[in-house]
Short mmCIF file of C-alpha atoms in Angstrom, two decimals:
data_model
loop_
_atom_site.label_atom_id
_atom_site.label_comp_id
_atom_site.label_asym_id
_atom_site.label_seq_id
_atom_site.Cartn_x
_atom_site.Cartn_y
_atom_site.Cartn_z
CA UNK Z 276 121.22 85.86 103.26
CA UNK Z 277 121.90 89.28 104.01
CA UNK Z 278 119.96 91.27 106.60
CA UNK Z 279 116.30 93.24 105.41
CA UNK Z 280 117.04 96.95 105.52
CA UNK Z 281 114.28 99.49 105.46
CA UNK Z 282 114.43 102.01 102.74
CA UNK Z 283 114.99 105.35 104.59
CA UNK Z 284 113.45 107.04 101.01
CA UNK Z 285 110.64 105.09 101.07
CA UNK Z 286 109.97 105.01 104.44
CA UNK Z 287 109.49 108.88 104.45
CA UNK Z 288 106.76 108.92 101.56
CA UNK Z 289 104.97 105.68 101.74
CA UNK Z 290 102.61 104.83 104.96
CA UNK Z 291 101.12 101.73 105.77
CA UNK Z 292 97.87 101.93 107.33
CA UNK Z 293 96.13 99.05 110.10
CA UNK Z 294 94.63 97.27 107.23
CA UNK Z 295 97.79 96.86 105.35
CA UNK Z 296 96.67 99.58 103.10
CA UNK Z 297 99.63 101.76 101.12
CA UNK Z 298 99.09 105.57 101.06
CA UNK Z 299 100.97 108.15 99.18
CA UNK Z 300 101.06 111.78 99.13
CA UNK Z 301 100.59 113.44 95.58
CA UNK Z 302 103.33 114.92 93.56
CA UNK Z 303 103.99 118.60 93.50
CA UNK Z 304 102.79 119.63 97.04
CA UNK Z 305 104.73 122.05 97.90
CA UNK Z 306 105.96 123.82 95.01
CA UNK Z 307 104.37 126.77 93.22
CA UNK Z 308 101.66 126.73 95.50
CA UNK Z 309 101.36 130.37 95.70
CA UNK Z 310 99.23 130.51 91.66
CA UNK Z 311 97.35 127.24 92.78
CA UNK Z 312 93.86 127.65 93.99
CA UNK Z 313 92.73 126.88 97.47
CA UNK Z 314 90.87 124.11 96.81
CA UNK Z 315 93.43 122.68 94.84
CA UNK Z 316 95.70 122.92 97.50
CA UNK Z 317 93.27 121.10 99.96
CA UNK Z 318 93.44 118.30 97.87
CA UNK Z 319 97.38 118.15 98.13
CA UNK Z 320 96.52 117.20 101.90
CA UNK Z 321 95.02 113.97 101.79
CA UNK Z 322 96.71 110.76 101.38
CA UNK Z 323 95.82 108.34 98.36
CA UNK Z 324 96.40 104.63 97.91
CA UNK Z 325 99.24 103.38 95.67
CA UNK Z 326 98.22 101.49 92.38
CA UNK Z 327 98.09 97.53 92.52
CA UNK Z 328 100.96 97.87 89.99
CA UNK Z 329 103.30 99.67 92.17
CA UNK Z 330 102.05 97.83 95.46
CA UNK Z 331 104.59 94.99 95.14
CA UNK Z 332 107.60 97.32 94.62
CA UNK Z 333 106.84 99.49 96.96
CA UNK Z 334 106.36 96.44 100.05
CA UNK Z 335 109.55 95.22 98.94
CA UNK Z 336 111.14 98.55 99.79
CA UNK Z 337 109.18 98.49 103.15
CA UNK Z 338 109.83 95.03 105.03
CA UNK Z 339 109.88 95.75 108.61
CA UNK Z 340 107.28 99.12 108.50
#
């Protein structure tokens, strides 16, 4: 079997938290922000779980993280 090799791609927009959890950031964050509201952008900042759908793919991706 061939060696586990992080995903360099995933590893920059997926983190794992001490639970186990999986967090993503939400698409279009930093483009066209300027028309955007403020409060709209606030919510750009936080982090939000991954769906259980995409959970599987995404630890696959991730095996030493």
């Amino acid at each position: 079997m061939p060696k586990l090799k992080t995903h360099k791609g995933a590893k920059g927009r997926f983190k794992i938290t001490g639970s186990g959890k999986l967090l993503r950031t939400k698409c279009g964050k930093s483009h066209l922000r300027r028309k955007k509201a403020p409060r709209t952008k606030r919510l750009y900042d936080e982090m939000i779980p991954i769906s259980p759908a995409d959970r599987k793919r995404v630890q696959r991706l991730l095996p030493h993280v």
